[in-house]
PDB file of C-alpha atoms in Angstrom:
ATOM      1  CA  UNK A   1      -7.336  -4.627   9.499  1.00 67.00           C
ATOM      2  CA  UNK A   2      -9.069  -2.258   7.145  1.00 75.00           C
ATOM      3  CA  UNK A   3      -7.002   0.658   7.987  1.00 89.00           C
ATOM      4  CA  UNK A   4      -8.036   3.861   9.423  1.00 94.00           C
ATOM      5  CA  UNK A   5     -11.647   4.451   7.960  1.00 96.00           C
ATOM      6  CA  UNK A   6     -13.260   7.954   8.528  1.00 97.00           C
ATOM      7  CA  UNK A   7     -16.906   8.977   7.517  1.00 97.00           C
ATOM      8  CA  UNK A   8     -18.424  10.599   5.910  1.00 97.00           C
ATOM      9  CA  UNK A   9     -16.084  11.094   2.424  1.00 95.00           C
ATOM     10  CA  UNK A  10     -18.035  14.367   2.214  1.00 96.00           C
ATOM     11  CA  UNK A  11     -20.247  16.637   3.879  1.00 97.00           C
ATOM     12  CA  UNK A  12     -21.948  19.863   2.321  1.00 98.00           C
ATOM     13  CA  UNK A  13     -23.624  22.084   5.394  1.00 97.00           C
ATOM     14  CA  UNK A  14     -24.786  25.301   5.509  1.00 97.00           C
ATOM     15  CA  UNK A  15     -23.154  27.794   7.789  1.00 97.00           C
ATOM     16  CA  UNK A  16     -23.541  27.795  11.316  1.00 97.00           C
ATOM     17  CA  UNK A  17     -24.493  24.224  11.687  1.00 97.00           C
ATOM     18  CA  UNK A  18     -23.241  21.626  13.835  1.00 97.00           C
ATOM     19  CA  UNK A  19     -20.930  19.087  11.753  1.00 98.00           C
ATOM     20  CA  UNK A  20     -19.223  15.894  13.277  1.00 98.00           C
ATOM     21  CA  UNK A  21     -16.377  13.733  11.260  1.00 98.00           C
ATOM     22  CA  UNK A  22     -15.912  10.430  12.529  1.00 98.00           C
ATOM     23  CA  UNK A  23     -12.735   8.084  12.368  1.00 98.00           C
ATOM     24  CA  UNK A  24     -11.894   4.823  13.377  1.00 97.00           C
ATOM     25  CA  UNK A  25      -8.600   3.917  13.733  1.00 95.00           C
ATOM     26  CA  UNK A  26      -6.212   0.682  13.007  1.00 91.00           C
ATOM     27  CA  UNK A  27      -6.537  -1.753  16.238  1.00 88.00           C
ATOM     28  CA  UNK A  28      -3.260  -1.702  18.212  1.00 87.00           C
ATOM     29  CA  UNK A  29      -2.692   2.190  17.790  1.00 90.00           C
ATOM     30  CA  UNK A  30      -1.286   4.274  20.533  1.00 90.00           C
ATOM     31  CA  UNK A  31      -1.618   7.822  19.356  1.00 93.00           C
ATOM     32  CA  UNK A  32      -4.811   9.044  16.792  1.00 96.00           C
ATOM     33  CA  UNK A  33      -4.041  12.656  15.120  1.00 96.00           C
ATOM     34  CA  UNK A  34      -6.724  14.880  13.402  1.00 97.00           C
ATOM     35  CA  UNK A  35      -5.004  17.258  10.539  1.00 97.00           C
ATOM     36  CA  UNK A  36      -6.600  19.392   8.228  1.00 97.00           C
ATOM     37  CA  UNK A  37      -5.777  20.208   5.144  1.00 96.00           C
ATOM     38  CA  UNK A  38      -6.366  23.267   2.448  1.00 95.00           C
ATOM     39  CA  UNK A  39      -4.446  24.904  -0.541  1.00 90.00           C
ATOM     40  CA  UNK A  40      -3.286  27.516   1.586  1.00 91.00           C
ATOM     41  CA  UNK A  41      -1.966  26.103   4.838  1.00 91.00           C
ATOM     42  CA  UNK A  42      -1.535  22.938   3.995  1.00 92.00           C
ATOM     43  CA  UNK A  43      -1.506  19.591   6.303  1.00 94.00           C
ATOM     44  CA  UNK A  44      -2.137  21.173   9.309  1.00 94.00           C
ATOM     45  CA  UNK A  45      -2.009  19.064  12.605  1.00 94.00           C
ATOM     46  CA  UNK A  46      -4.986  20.022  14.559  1.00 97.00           C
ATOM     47  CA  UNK A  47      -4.951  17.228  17.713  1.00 96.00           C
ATOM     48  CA  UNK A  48      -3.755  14.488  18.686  1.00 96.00           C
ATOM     49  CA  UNK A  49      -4.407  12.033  21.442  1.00 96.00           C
ATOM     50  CA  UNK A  50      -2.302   9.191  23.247  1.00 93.00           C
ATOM     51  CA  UNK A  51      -3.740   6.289  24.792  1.00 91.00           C
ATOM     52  CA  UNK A  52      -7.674   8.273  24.031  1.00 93.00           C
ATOM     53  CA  UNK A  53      -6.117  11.046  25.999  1.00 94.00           C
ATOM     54  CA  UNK A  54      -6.161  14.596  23.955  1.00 94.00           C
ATOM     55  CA  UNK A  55      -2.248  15.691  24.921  1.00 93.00           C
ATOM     56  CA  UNK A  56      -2.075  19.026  22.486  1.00 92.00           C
ATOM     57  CA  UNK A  57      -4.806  20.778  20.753  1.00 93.00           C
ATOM     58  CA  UNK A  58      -3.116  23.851  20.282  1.00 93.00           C
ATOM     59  CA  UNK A  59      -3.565  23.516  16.910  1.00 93.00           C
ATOM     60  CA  UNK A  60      -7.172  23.653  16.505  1.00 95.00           C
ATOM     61  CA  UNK A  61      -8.391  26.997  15.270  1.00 89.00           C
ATOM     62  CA  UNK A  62     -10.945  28.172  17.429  1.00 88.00           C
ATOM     63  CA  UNK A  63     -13.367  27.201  20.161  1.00 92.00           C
ATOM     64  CA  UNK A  64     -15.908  25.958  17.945  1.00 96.00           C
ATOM     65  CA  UNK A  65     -13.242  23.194  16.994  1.00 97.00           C
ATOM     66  CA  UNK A  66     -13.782  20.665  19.423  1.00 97.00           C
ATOM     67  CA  UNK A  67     -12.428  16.512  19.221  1.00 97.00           C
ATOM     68  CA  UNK A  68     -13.088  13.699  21.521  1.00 97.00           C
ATOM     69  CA  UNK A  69     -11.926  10.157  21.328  1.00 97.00           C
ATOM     70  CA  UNK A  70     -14.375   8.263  23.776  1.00 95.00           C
ATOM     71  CA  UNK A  71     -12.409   4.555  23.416  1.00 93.00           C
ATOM     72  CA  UNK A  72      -9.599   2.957  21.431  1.00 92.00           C
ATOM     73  CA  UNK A  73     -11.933   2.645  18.676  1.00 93.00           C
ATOM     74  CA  UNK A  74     -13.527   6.005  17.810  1.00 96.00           C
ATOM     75  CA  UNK A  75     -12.679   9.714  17.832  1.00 98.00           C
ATOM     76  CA  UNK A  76     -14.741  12.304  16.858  1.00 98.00           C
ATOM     77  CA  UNK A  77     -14.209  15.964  15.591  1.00 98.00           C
ATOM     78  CA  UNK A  78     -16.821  18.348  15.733  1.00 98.00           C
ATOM     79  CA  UNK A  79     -17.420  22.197  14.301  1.00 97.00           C
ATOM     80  CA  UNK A  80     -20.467  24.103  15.822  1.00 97.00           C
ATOM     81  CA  UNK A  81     -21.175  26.453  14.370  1.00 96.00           C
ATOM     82  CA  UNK A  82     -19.665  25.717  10.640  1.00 97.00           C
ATOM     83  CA  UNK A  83     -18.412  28.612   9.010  1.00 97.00           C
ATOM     84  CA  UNK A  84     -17.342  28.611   5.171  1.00 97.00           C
ATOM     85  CA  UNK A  85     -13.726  29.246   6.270  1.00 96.00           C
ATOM     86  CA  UNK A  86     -13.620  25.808   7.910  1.00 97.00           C
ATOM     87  CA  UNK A  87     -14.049  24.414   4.198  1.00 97.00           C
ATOM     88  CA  UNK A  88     -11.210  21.866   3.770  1.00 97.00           C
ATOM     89  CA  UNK A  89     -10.462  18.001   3.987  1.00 97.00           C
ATOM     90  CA  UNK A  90     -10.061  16.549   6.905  1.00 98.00           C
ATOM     91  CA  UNK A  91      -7.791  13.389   7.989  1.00 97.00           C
ATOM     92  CA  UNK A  92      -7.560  11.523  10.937  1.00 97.00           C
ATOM     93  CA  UNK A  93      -4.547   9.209  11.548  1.00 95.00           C
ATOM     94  CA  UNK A  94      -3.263   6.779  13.542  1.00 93.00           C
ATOM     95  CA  UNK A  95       0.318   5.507  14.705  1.00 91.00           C
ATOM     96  CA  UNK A  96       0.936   1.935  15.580  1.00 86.00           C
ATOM     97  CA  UNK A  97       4.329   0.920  17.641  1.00 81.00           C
ATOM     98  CA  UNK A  98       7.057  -0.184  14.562  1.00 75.00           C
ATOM     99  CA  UNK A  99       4.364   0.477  11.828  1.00 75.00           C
ATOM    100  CA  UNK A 100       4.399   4.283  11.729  1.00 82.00           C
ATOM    101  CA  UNK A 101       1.614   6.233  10.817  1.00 90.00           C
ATOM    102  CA  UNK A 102      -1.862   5.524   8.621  1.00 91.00           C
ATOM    103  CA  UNK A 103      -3.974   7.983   7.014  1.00 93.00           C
ATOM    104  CA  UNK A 104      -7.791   7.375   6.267  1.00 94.00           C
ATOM    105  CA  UNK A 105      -9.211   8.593   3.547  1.00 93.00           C
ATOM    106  CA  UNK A 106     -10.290  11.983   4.840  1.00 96.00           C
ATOM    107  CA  UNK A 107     -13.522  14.124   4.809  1.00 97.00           C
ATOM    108  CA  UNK A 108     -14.203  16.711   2.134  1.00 97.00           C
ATOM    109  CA  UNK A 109     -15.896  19.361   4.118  1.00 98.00           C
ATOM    110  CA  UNK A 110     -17.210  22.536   2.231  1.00 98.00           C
ATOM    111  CA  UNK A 111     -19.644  24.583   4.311  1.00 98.00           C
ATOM    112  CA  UNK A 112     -21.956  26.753   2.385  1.00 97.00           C
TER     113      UNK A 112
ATOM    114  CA  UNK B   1      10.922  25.042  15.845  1.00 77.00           C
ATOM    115  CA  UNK B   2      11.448  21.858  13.596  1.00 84.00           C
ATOM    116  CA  UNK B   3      10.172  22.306   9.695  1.00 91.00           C
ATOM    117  CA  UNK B   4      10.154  20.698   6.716  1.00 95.00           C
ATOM    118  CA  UNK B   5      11.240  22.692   3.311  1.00 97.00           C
ATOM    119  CA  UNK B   6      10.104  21.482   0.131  1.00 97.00           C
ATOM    120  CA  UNK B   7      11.659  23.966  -2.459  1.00 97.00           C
ATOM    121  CA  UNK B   8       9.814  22.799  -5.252  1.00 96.00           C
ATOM    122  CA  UNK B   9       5.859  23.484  -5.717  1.00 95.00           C
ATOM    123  CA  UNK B  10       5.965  21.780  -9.345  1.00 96.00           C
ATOM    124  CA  UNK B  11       8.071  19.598 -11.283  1.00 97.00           C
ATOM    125  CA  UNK B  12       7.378  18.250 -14.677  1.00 97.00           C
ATOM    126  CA  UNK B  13       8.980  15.649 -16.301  1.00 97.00           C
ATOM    127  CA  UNK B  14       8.784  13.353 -19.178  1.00 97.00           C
ATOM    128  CA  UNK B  15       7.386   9.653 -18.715  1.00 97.00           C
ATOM    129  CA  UNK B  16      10.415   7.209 -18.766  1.00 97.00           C
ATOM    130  CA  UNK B  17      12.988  10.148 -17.652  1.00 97.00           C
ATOM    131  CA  UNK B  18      14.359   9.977 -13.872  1.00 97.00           C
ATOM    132  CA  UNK B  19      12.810  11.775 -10.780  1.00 97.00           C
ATOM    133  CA  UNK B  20      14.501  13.413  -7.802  1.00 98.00           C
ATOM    134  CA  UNK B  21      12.033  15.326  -4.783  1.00 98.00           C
ATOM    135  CA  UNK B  22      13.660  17.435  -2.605  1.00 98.00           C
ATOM    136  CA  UNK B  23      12.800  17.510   1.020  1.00 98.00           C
ATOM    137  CA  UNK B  24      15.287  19.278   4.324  1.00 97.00           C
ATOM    138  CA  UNK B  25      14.253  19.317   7.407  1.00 95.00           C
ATOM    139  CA  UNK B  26      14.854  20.864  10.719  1.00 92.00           C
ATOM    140  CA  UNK B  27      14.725  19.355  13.688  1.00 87.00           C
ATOM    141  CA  UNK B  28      17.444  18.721  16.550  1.00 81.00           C
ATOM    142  CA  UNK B  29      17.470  14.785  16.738  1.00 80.00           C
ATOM    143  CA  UNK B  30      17.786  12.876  13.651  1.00 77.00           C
ATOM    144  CA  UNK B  31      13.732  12.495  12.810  1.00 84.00           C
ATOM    145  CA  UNK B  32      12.118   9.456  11.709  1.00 91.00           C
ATOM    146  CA  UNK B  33      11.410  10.277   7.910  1.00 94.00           C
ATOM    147  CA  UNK B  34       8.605   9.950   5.642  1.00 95.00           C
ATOM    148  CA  UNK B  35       7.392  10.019   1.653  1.00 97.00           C
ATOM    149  CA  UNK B  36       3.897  10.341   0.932  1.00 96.00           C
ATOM    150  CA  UNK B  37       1.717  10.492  -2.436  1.00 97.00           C
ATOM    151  CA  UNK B  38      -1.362  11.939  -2.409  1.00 95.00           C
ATOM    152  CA  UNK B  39      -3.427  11.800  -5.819  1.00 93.00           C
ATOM    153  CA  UNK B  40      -6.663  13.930  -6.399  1.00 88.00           C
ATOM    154  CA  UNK B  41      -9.400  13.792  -4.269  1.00 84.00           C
ATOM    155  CA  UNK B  42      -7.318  11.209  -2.122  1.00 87.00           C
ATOM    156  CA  UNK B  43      -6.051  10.063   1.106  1.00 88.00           C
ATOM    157  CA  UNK B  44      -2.366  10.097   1.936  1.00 93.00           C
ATOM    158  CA  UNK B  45      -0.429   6.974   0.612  1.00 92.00           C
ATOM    159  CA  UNK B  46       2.705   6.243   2.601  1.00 92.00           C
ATOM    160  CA  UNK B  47       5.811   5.171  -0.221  1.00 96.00           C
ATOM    161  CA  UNK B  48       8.440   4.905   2.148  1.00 95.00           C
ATOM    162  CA  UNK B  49       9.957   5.308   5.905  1.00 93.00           C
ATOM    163  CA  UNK B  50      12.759   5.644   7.332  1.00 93.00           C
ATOM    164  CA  UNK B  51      13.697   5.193  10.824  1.00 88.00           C
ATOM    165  CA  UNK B  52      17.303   4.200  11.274  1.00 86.00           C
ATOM    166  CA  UNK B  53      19.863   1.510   9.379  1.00 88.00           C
ATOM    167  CA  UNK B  54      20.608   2.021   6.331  1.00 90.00           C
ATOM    168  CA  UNK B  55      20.390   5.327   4.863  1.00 92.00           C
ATOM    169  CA  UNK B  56      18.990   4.926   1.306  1.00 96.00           C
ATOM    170  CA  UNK B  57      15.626   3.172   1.914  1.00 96.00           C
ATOM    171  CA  UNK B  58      13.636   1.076  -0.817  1.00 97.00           C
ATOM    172  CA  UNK B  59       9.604   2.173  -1.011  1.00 96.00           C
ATOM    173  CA  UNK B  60       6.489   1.324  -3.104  1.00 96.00           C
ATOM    174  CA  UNK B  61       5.844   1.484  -6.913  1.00 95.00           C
ATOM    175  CA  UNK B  62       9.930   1.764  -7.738  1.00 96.00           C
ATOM    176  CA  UNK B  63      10.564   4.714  -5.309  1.00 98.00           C
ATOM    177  CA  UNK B  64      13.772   5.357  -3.186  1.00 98.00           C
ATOM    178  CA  UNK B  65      14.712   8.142  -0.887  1.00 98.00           C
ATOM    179  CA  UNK B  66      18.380   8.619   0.909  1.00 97.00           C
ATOM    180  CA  UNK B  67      18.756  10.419   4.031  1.00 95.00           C
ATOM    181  CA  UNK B  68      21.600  12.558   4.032  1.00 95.00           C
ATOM    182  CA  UNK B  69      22.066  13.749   8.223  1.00 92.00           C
ATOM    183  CA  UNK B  70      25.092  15.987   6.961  1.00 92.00           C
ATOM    184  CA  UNK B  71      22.532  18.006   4.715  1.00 94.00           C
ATOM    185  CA  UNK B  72      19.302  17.095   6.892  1.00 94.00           C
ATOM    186  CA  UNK B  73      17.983  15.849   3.356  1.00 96.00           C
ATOM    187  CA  UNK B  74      15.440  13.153   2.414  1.00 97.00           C
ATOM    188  CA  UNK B  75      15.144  13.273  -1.315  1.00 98.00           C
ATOM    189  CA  UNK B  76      13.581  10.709  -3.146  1.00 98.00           C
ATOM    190  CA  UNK B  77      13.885   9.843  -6.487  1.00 98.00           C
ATOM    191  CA  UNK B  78      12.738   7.110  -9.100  1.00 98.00           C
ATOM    192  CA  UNK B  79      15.019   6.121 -12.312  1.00 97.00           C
ATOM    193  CA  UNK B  80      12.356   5.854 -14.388  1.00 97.00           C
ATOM    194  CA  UNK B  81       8.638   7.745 -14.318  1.00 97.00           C
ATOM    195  CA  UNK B  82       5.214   6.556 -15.213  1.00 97.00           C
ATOM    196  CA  UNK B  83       1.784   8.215 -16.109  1.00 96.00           C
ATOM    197  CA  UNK B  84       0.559   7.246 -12.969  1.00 95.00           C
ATOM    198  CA  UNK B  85       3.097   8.624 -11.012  1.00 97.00           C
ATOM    199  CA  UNK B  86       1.260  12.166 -11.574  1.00 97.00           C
ATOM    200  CA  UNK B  87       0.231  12.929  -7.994  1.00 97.00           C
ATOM    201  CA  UNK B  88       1.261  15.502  -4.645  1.00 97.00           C
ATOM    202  CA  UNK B  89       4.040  14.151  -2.829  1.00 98.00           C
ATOM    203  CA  UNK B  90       4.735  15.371   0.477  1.00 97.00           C
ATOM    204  CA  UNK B  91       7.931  14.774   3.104  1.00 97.00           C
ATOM    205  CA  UNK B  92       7.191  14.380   6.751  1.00 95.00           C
ATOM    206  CA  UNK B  93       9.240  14.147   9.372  1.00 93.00           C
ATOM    207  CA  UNK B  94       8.274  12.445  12.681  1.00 90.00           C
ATOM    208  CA  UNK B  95       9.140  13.949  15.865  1.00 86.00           C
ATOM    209  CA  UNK B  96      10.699  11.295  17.865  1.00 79.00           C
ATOM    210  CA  UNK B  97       9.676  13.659  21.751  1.00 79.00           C
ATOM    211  CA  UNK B  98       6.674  11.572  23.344  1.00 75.00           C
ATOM    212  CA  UNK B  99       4.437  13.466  20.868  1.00 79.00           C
ATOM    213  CA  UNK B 100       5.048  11.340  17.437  1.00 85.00           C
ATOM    214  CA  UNK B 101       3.546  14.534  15.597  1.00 89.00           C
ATOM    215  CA  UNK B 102       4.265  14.244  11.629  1.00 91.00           C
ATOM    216  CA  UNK B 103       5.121  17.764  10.219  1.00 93.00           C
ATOM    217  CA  UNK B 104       4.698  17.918   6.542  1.00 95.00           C
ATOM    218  CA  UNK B 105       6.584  20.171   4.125  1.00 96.00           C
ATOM    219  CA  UNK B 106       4.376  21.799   1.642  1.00 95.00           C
ATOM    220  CA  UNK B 107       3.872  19.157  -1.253  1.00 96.00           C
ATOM    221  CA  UNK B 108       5.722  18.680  -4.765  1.00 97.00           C
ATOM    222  CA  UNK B 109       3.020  18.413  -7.801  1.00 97.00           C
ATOM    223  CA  UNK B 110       4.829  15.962 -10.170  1.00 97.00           C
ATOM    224  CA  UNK B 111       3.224  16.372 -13.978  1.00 97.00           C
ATOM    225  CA  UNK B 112       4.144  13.742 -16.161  1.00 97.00           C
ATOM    226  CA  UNK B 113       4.731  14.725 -19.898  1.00 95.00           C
ATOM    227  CA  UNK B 114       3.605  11.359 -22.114  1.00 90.00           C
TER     228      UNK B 114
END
Protein backbone atom coordinates (compact mmCIF):
# COMPACT_ATOMS: atom_id res chain seq x y z
CA UNK A 1 0.00 0.00 0.00
CA UNK A 2 1.40 3.45 -0.57
CA UNK A 3 -0.06 4.93 2.45
CA UNK A 4 -2.45 7.69 2.73
CA UNK A 5 -1.56 10.04 -0.30
CA UNK A 6 -3.26 13.55 -0.41
CA UNK A 7 -2.92 16.16 -3.31
CA UNK A 8 -2.00 18.64 -4.01
CA UNK A 9 1.39 19.22 -1.55
CA UNK A 10 0.47 22.89 -2.03
CA UNK A 11 -1.98 25.22 -3.21
CA UNK A 12 -1.58 29.16 -3.44
CA UNK A 13 -5.30 30.82 -4.20
CA UNK A 14 -6.45 34.04 -4.00
CA UNK A 15 -9.20 34.89 -1.59
CA UNK A 16 -12.60 33.97 -2.06
CA UNK A 17 -12.00 31.12 -4.37
CA UNK A 18 -13.18 27.72 -4.32
CA UNK A 19 -10.25 25.25 -3.14
CA UNK A 20 -10.62 21.34 -2.89
CA UNK A 21 -7.82 18.96 -1.07
CA UNK A 22 -8.03 15.53 -2.00
CA UNK A 23 -6.91 12.30 -0.01
CA UNK A 24 -6.85 8.83 -0.56
CA UNK A 25 -6.63 6.65 2.09
CA UNK A 26 -4.78 3.13 3.02
CA UNK A 27 -7.18 0.16 1.64
CA UNK A 28 -8.78 -1.66 4.60
CA UNK A 29 -9.46 1.63 6.68
CA UNK A 30 -12.55 2.07 8.71
CA UNK A 31 -12.49 5.65 9.85
CA UNK A 32 -10.69 8.73 7.49
CA UNK A 33 -10.07 12.08 9.69
CA UNK A 34 -9.32 15.57 8.17
CA UNK A 35 -7.13 17.84 10.79
CA UNK A 36 -5.69 21.02 10.25
CA UNK A 37 -2.91 22.34 11.43
CA UNK A 38 -1.29 26.04 12.20
CA UNK A 39 1.26 27.63 14.71
CA UNK A 40 -1.42 28.81 16.74
CA UNK A 41 -3.99 26.09 17.28
CA UNK A 42 -2.23 23.42 16.45
CA UNK A 43 -3.45 19.79 15.07
CA UNK A 44 -6.83 20.51 15.01
CA UNK A 45 -9.35 17.63 14.18
CA UNK A 46 -11.76 19.03 11.76
CA UNK A 47 -13.95 15.63 10.58
CA UNK A 48 -13.98 12.49 10.56
CA UNK A 49 -15.95 9.77 8.89
CA UNK A 50 -16.65 5.93 9.63
CA UNK A 51 -17.41 3.50 7.11
CA UNK A 52 -17.62 6.98 4.31
CA UNK A 53 -20.16 8.20 6.77
CA UNK A 54 -19.24 11.92 8.21
CA UNK A 55 -20.13 11.07 12.20
CA UNK A 56 -18.76 14.64 13.77
CA UNK A 57 -17.86 17.75 12.02
CA UNK A 58 -18.15 19.91 14.80
CA UNK A 59 -14.88 20.81 14.37
CA UNK A 60 -14.86 22.45 11.13
CA UNK A 61 -14.77 26.21 11.38
CA UNK A 62 -17.39 27.57 9.43
CA UNK A 63 -19.93 26.84 6.73
CA UNK A 64 -17.69 27.41 3.98
CA UNK A 65 -15.74 24.26 5.37
CA UNK A 66 -17.37 21.53 3.78
CA UNK A 67 -15.85 17.45 3.39
CA UNK A 68 -17.29 14.56 1.59
CA UNK A 69 -15.97 11.09 1.25
CA UNK A 70 -17.98 9.65 -1.83
CA UNK A 71 -16.38 5.76 -1.48
CA UNK A 72 -13.77 3.88 0.53
CA UNK A 73 -11.27 5.35 -1.64
CA UNK A 74 -11.56 9.15 -1.74
CA UNK A 75 -12.58 12.05 0.51
CA UNK A 76 -12.59 15.40 -0.33
CA UNK A 77 -12.40 18.76 1.66
CA UNK A 78 -13.46 21.81 0.20
CA UNK A 79 -13.26 25.82 1.23
CA UNK A 80 -15.54 28.21 -0.86
CA UNK A 81 -14.90 30.96 -0.53
CA UNK A 82 -11.00 30.86 0.69
CA UNK A 83 -10.17 33.39 3.04
CA UNK A 84 -6.42 34.13 4.16
CA UNK A 85 -7.33 32.95 7.69
CA UNK A 86 -7.88 29.42 6.37
CA UNK A 87 -3.98 29.50 5.54
CA UNK A 88 -2.58 26.31 7.15
CA UNK A 89 -1.59 22.58 6.30
CA UNK A 90 -3.92 20.28 5.99
CA UNK A 91 -3.83 16.32 6.78
CA UNK A 92 -6.08 13.72 6.15
CA UNK A 93 -5.71 10.35 7.98
CA UNK A 94 -6.79 7.13 8.12
CA UNK A 95 -7.21 4.29 10.86
CA UNK A 96 -6.95 0.67 9.98
CA UNK A 97 -8.32 -2.15 12.62
CA UNK A 98 -4.82 -3.24 14.79
CA UNK A 99 -2.65 -0.80 12.68
CA UNK A 100 -3.65 2.54 14.22
CA UNK A 101 -3.60 5.59 12.47
CA UNK A 102 -1.62 6.98 9.08
CA UNK A 103 -0.99 10.43 8.17
CA UNK A 104 -0.44 11.60 4.45
CA UNK A 105 1.67 14.04 3.73
CA UNK A 106 -0.65 17.02 4.04
CA UNK A 107 -1.53 20.15 1.92
CA UNK A 108 0.21 23.47 2.42
CA UNK A 109 -2.60 25.84 1.85
CA UNK A 110 -1.84 29.68 1.97
CA UNK A 111 -4.64 31.78 0.48
CA UNK A 112 -3.64 35.15 -0.72
CA UNK B 1 -13.01 16.84 28.30
CA UNK B 2 -9.89 14.54 27.60
CA UNK B 3 -6.42 16.61 26.74
CA UNK B 4 -3.12 16.11 26.19
CA UNK B 5 -0.35 18.45 28.09
CA UNK B 6 2.92 18.80 26.68
CA UNK B 7 4.81 21.14 29.18
CA UNK B 8 7.64 21.69 27.12
CA UNK B 9 7.53 23.96 23.78
CA UNK B 10 11.49 23.53 23.32
CA UNK B 11 14.16 21.39 24.45
CA UNK B 12 17.72 21.51 23.40
CA UNK B 13 20.17 19.12 23.89
CA UNK B 14 23.56 18.06 22.90
CA UNK B 15 24.07 15.24 20.13
CA UNK B 16 25.10 11.95 21.94
CA UNK B 17 23.41 13.18 25.43
CA UNK B 18 19.99 11.36 26.49
CA UNK B 19 16.38 12.59 25.68
CA UNK B 20 13.22 12.46 27.78
CA UNK B 21 9.56 14.17 26.17
CA UNK B 22 7.02 14.72 28.43
CA UNK B 23 3.47 14.03 27.54
CA UNK B 24 0.03 13.61 30.41
CA UNK B 25 -3.01 13.11 29.37
CA UNK B 26 -6.56 13.22 30.43
CA UNK B 27 -8.96 11.06 29.61
CA UNK B 28 -11.26 8.59 31.75
CA UNK B 29 -10.29 5.10 30.21
CA UNK B 30 -6.77 4.25 29.85
CA UNK B 31 -6.22 5.74 26.01
CA UNK B 32 -4.44 4.05 23.36
CA UNK B 33 -1.12 6.19 23.16
CA UNK B 34 0.88 7.68 20.54
CA UNK B 35 4.55 9.41 19.59
CA UNK B 36 4.83 11.26 16.53
CA UNK B 37 7.80 13.26 14.71
CA UNK B 38 7.08 15.70 12.46
CA UNK B 39 10.18 17.41 10.63
CA UNK B 40 9.82 20.70 8.52
CA UNK B 41 7.59 21.00 5.88
CA UNK B 42 6.48 17.29 6.70
CA UNK B 43 3.85 14.83 7.29
CA UNK B 44 3.38 13.18 10.66
CA UNK B 45 5.72 10.11 11.24
CA UNK B 46 4.32 7.65 13.76
CA UNK B 47 7.60 6.37 16.28
CA UNK B 48 5.66 4.40 18.50
CA UNK B 49 2.10 3.03 19.93
CA UNK B 50 0.90 1.81 22.58
CA UNK B 51 -2.22 -0.01 23.14
CA UNK B 52 -2.03 -2.41 26.04
CA UNK B 53 0.78 -5.17 27.39
CA UNK B 54 3.61 -4.09 28.38
CA UNK B 55 4.03 -0.69 29.54
CA UNK B 56 7.41 0.58 28.22
CA UNK B 57 7.03 0.18 24.42
CA UNK B 58 10.06 -0.05 21.85
CA UNK B 59 9.57 2.52 18.59
CA UNK B 60 11.53 3.62 15.47
CA UNK B 61 15.05 5.16 15.07
CA UNK B 62 16.12 4.07 18.96
CA UNK B 63 13.01 5.66 20.63
CA UNK B 64 11.09 4.34 23.76
CA UNK B 65 8.18 5.70 25.64
CA UNK B 66 6.66 4.15 29.14
CA UNK B 67 3.20 4.63 30.09
CA UNK B 68 2.83 5.39 33.55
CA UNK B 69 -1.47 4.98 34.31
CA UNK B 70 -0.64 6.14 38.01
CA UNK B 71 0.68 9.57 36.54
CA UNK B 72 -1.42 9.37 33.14
CA UNK B 73 2.19 9.87 31.56
CA UNK B 74 3.64 8.79 28.19
CA UNK B 75 7.14 10.13 28.09
CA UNK B 76 9.48 9.06 25.70
CA UNK B 77 12.95 9.20 25.75
CA UNK B 78 16.12 8.05 23.70
CA UNK B 79 19.68 7.27 25.51
CA UNK B 80 21.49 8.70 23.03
CA UNK B 81 20.54 11.77 20.37
CA UNK B 82 21.43 12.33 16.79
CA UNK B 83 21.49 15.38 14.33
CA UNK B 84 18.67 14.06 12.72
CA UNK B 85 16.64 13.68 15.53
CA UNK B 86 15.98 17.65 15.27
CA UNK B 87 12.26 17.63 14.50
CA UNK B 88 8.41 18.46 16.35
CA UNK B 89 7.32 15.66 18.30
CA UNK B 90 3.88 15.46 19.31
CA UNK B 91 1.84 12.90 21.92
CA UNK B 92 -1.59 11.75 20.96
CA UNK B 93 -3.83 9.96 22.66
CA UNK B 94 -6.58 7.85 20.98
CA UNK B 95 -9.97 7.87 22.27
CA UNK B 96 -10.96 4.35 22.58
CA UNK B 97 -15.44 5.63 22.44
CA UNK B 98 -16.63 4.49 18.81
CA UNK B 99 -15.02 7.76 17.59
CA UNK B 100 -11.08 6.71 17.42
CA UNK B 101 -10.39 10.63 17.38
CA UNK B 102 -6.46 11.29 18.06
CA UNK B 103 -6.06 14.45 20.29
CA UNK B 104 -2.64 15.86 20.08
CA UNK B 105 -0.82 17.82 22.79
CA UNK B 106 0.88 20.84 21.50
CA UNK B 107 4.36 19.61 20.08
CA UNK B 108 8.01 19.54 21.71
CA UNK B 109 10.73 21.27 19.23
CA UNK B 110 13.86 19.15 20.00
CA UNK B 111 17.23 21.28 18.82
CA UNK B 112 20.15 19.29 18.69
CA UNK B 113 23.48 21.05 19.75
CA UNK B 114 26.47 19.22 17.46
Amino acid sequence: DAGVIQSPRHEVTEMGQEVTLRCKPISGHDYLFWYRQTMMRGLELLIYFNNNVPIDDSGMPEDRFSAKMPNASFSTLKIQPSEPRDSAVYFCASRTPGQGYTFGSGTRLTVV
Amino acid sequence: AQSVTQPDIHITVSEGASLELRCNYSYGATPYLFWYVQSPGQGLQLLLKYFSGDTLVQGIKGFEAEFKRSQSSFNLRKPSVHWSDAAEYFCAVGLMDSSYKLIFGSGTRLLVRP
